[in-house]
N, C-alpha and C. Protein backbone atom coordinates (compact mmCIF):
# COMPACT_ATOMS: atom_id res chain seq x y z
N MET A 1 100.39 36.43 86.46
CA MET A 1 99.44 37.51 86.56
C MET A 1 98.01 36.98 86.49
N SER A 2 97.79 35.74 86.83
CA SER A 2 96.46 35.15 86.73
C SER A 2 95.46 35.78 87.70
N ASN A 3 95.93 36.39 88.77
CA ASN A 3 95.03 37.06 89.70
C ASN A 3 94.79 38.51 89.32
N TYR A 4 95.37 38.95 88.20
CA TYR A 4 95.23 40.33 87.75
C TYR A 4 94.39 40.38 86.49
N VAL A 5 93.66 41.48 86.34
CA VAL A 5 92.75 41.67 85.22
C VAL A 5 93.16 42.95 84.50
N LYS A 6 93.22 42.88 83.17
CA LYS A 6 93.51 44.08 82.39
C LYS A 6 92.28 44.98 82.39
N VAL A 7 92.48 46.24 82.80
CA VAL A 7 91.34 47.16 82.89
C VAL A 7 91.44 48.32 81.90
N PHE A 8 92.64 48.54 81.33
CA PHE A 8 92.79 49.67 80.41
C PHE A 8 94.00 49.44 79.52
N THR A 9 93.89 49.87 78.27
CA THR A 9 95.01 49.90 77.34
C THR A 9 95.01 51.27 76.68
N GLY A 10 96.17 51.90 76.64
CA GLY A 10 96.26 53.22 76.02
C GLY A 10 97.69 53.68 75.90
N ASN A 11 97.84 54.95 75.51
CA ASN A 11 99.18 55.49 75.37
C ASN A 11 99.77 55.85 76.73
N PHE A 12 101.02 56.21 76.73
CA PHE A 12 101.75 56.47 77.97
C PHE A 12 101.07 57.52 78.84
N ILE A 13 100.62 58.60 78.25
CA ILE A 13 100.03 59.70 79.02
C ILE A 13 98.72 59.28 79.68
N GLU A 14 97.86 58.60 78.92
CA GLU A 14 96.59 58.13 79.48
C GLU A 14 96.82 57.13 80.61
N VAL A 15 97.75 56.21 80.37
CA VAL A 15 98.04 55.18 81.37
C VAL A 15 98.58 55.80 82.65
N GLN A 16 99.48 56.76 82.52
CA GLN A 16 100.05 57.40 83.72
C GLN A 16 98.99 58.15 84.50
N ARG A 17 98.08 58.81 83.81
CA ARG A 17 97.00 59.53 84.50
C ARG A 17 96.12 58.57 85.30
N ILE A 18 95.71 57.50 84.67
CA ILE A 18 94.85 56.53 85.35
C ILE A 18 95.61 55.85 86.49
N PHE A 19 96.86 55.49 86.24
CA PHE A 19 97.67 54.85 87.26
C PHE A 19 97.79 55.73 88.51
N ASN A 20 98.03 57.02 88.31
CA ASN A 20 98.15 57.95 89.44
C ASN A 20 96.83 58.07 90.20
N GLU A 21 95.72 58.11 89.50
CA GLU A 21 94.42 58.19 90.16
C GLU A 21 94.13 56.91 90.95
N LEU A 22 94.52 55.77 90.40
CA LEU A 22 94.33 54.51 91.11
C LEU A 22 95.17 54.47 92.38
N GLU A 23 96.38 54.99 92.30
CA GLU A 23 97.23 55.06 93.49
C GLU A 23 96.58 55.89 94.59
N LYS A 24 95.94 57.00 94.21
CA LYS A 24 95.25 57.86 95.18
C LYS A 24 94.12 57.11 95.88
N LEU A 25 93.50 56.16 95.18
CA LEU A 25 92.43 55.35 95.76
C LEU A 25 92.98 54.20 96.61
N GLY A 26 94.28 54.01 96.55
CA GLY A 26 94.88 52.92 97.30
C GLY A 26 94.89 51.60 96.54
N VAL A 27 94.68 51.68 95.22
CA VAL A 27 94.68 50.48 94.39
C VAL A 27 96.10 50.24 93.90
N CYS A 28 96.55 49.01 94.05
CA CYS A 28 97.89 48.63 93.61
C CYS A 28 97.80 48.12 92.17
N ALA A 29 98.01 49.01 91.23
CA ALA A 29 97.92 48.67 89.81
C ALA A 29 99.30 48.33 89.26
N VAL A 30 99.30 47.58 88.15
CA VAL A 30 100.54 47.19 87.48
C VAL A 30 100.46 47.67 86.04
N ILE A 31 101.53 48.30 85.57
CA ILE A 31 101.61 48.73 84.18
C ILE A 31 102.43 47.70 83.42
N LYS A 32 101.86 47.22 82.33
CA LYS A 32 102.55 46.25 81.47
C LYS A 32 102.85 46.91 80.14
N ASP A 33 104.12 46.92 79.77
CA ASP A 33 104.55 47.55 78.53
C ASP A 33 105.33 46.52 77.72
N GLU A 34 104.65 45.82 76.84
CA GLU A 34 105.29 44.76 76.07
C GLU A 34 106.34 45.28 75.11
N SER A 35 106.13 46.48 74.58
CA SER A 35 107.13 47.02 73.64
C SER A 35 108.44 47.32 74.36
N GLU A 36 108.37 47.83 75.58
CA GLU A 36 109.58 48.10 76.36
C GLU A 36 110.24 46.79 76.78
N SER A 37 109.45 45.82 77.19
CA SER A 37 110.01 44.52 77.57
C SER A 37 110.70 43.87 76.38
N GLY A 38 110.08 43.94 75.22
CA GLY A 38 110.68 43.38 74.01
C GLY A 38 111.94 44.11 73.61
N ARG A 39 111.94 45.42 73.75
CA ARG A 39 113.13 46.20 73.41
C ARG A 39 114.29 45.81 74.31
N LEU A 40 114.02 45.68 75.59
CA LEU A 40 115.07 45.32 76.53
C LEU A 40 115.61 43.91 76.28
N ALA A 41 114.76 43.04 75.76
CA ALA A 41 115.18 41.67 75.47
C ALA A 41 115.80 41.53 74.08
N GLY A 42 115.76 42.61 73.30
CA GLY A 42 116.34 42.57 71.96
C GLY A 42 115.35 42.23 70.86
N PHE A 43 114.07 42.26 71.18
CA PHE A 43 113.03 41.98 70.21
C PHE A 43 112.22 43.25 69.97
N GLY A 44 111.39 43.23 68.96
CA GLY A 44 110.52 44.37 68.69
C GLY A 44 109.10 44.07 69.08
N SER A 45 108.25 45.05 68.92
CA SER A 45 106.84 44.87 69.22
C SER A 45 106.04 45.49 68.08
N SER A 46 104.90 44.89 67.78
CA SER A 46 104.08 45.40 66.68
C SER A 46 103.34 46.68 67.04
N ILE A 47 103.06 46.87 68.32
CA ILE A 47 102.32 48.07 68.75
C ILE A 47 103.23 48.87 69.67
N GLN A 48 103.80 49.93 69.14
CA GLN A 48 104.69 50.76 69.93
C GLN A 48 103.91 51.80 70.73
N GLY A 49 104.31 51.99 71.97
CA GLY A 49 103.75 53.06 72.77
C GLY A 49 102.48 52.75 73.53
N PHE A 50 101.93 51.56 73.37
CA PHE A 50 100.72 51.22 74.11
C PHE A 50 101.08 50.40 75.34
N GLN A 51 100.42 50.74 76.42
CA GLN A 51 100.64 50.07 77.69
C GLN A 51 99.31 49.58 78.22
N GLU A 52 99.39 48.64 79.15
CA GLU A 52 98.19 48.10 79.77
C GLU A 52 98.24 48.33 81.27
N ILE A 53 97.08 48.53 81.87
CA ILE A 53 96.97 48.61 83.33
C ILE A 53 96.23 47.36 83.79
N HIS A 54 96.83 46.69 84.77
CA HIS A 54 96.22 45.50 85.37
C HIS A 54 96.00 45.78 86.85
N VAL A 55 94.87 45.30 87.37
CA VAL A 55 94.60 45.40 88.81
C VAL A 55 94.25 44.02 89.33
N HIS A 56 94.47 43.83 90.62
CA HIS A 56 94.13 42.56 91.24
C HIS A 56 92.62 42.39 91.24
N LYS A 57 92.17 41.15 91.07
CA LYS A 57 90.73 40.87 91.03
C LYS A 57 89.99 41.41 92.24
N ASP A 58 90.64 41.40 93.40
CA ASP A 58 90.00 41.89 94.62
C ASP A 58 89.74 43.38 94.59
N GLU A 59 90.48 44.13 93.77
CA GLU A 59 90.34 45.58 93.71
C GLU A 59 89.58 46.06 92.48
N LEU A 60 89.05 45.14 91.72
CA LEU A 60 88.38 45.48 90.47
C LEU A 60 87.18 46.40 90.69
N ASN A 61 86.38 46.13 91.71
CA ASN A 61 85.19 46.96 91.98
C ASN A 61 85.56 48.40 92.30
N LYS A 62 86.67 48.59 93.01
CA LYS A 62 87.10 49.95 93.37
C LYS A 62 87.51 50.74 92.14
N THR A 63 87.95 50.07 91.08
CA THR A 63 88.50 50.77 89.93
C THR A 63 87.46 51.12 88.87
N GLN A 64 86.36 50.40 88.82
CA GLN A 64 85.44 50.54 87.70
C GLN A 64 84.83 51.93 87.56
N SER A 65 84.39 52.54 88.63
CA SER A 65 83.78 53.87 88.51
C SER A 65 84.82 54.92 88.12
N LEU A 66 86.02 54.79 88.65
CA LEU A 66 87.09 55.73 88.29
C LEU A 66 87.44 55.60 86.81
N LEU A 67 87.57 54.37 86.33
CA LEU A 67 87.89 54.15 84.92
C LEU A 67 86.81 54.70 84.01
N LYS A 68 85.57 54.51 84.38
CA LYS A 68 84.47 55.02 83.56
C LYS A 68 84.53 56.55 83.48
N LYS A 69 84.79 57.19 84.61
CA LYS A 69 84.86 58.65 84.65
C LYS A 69 86.02 59.17 83.78
N ILE A 70 87.18 58.58 83.94
CA ILE A 70 88.36 59.07 83.21
C ILE A 70 88.27 58.77 81.72
N THR A 71 87.81 57.58 81.36
CA THR A 71 87.70 57.27 79.93
C THR A 71 86.67 58.14 79.24
N THR A 72 85.62 58.53 79.96
CA THR A 72 84.64 59.47 79.40
C THR A 72 85.29 60.82 79.16
N GLU A 73 86.10 61.29 80.11
CA GLU A 73 86.81 62.56 79.95
C GLU A 73 87.80 62.51 78.79
N LEU A 74 88.47 61.38 78.61
CA LEU A 74 89.45 61.24 77.53
C LEU A 74 88.80 61.28 76.16
N GLN A 75 87.55 60.83 76.07
CA GLN A 75 86.86 60.80 74.80
C GLN A 75 86.30 62.15 74.39
N GLU A 76 86.20 63.08 75.34
CA GLU A 76 85.62 64.40 75.04
C GLU A 76 86.58 65.28 74.31
């Protein structure tokens, strides 16, 4: 994932909302869920329920304004 950059970390609902909006923009985002990966492998995770969104470095500029808008709405 060296060509991908983490742009957001949050709970399942927040991540799904942002992921869907990124898809509408044509951005190919990746959701990383270490707790689910650990569970499937038989290990645990210290932070349950948090996921990360990663985007390719080439698409980073397209995502920044959308992320700013949505994170501002989430904080209200």
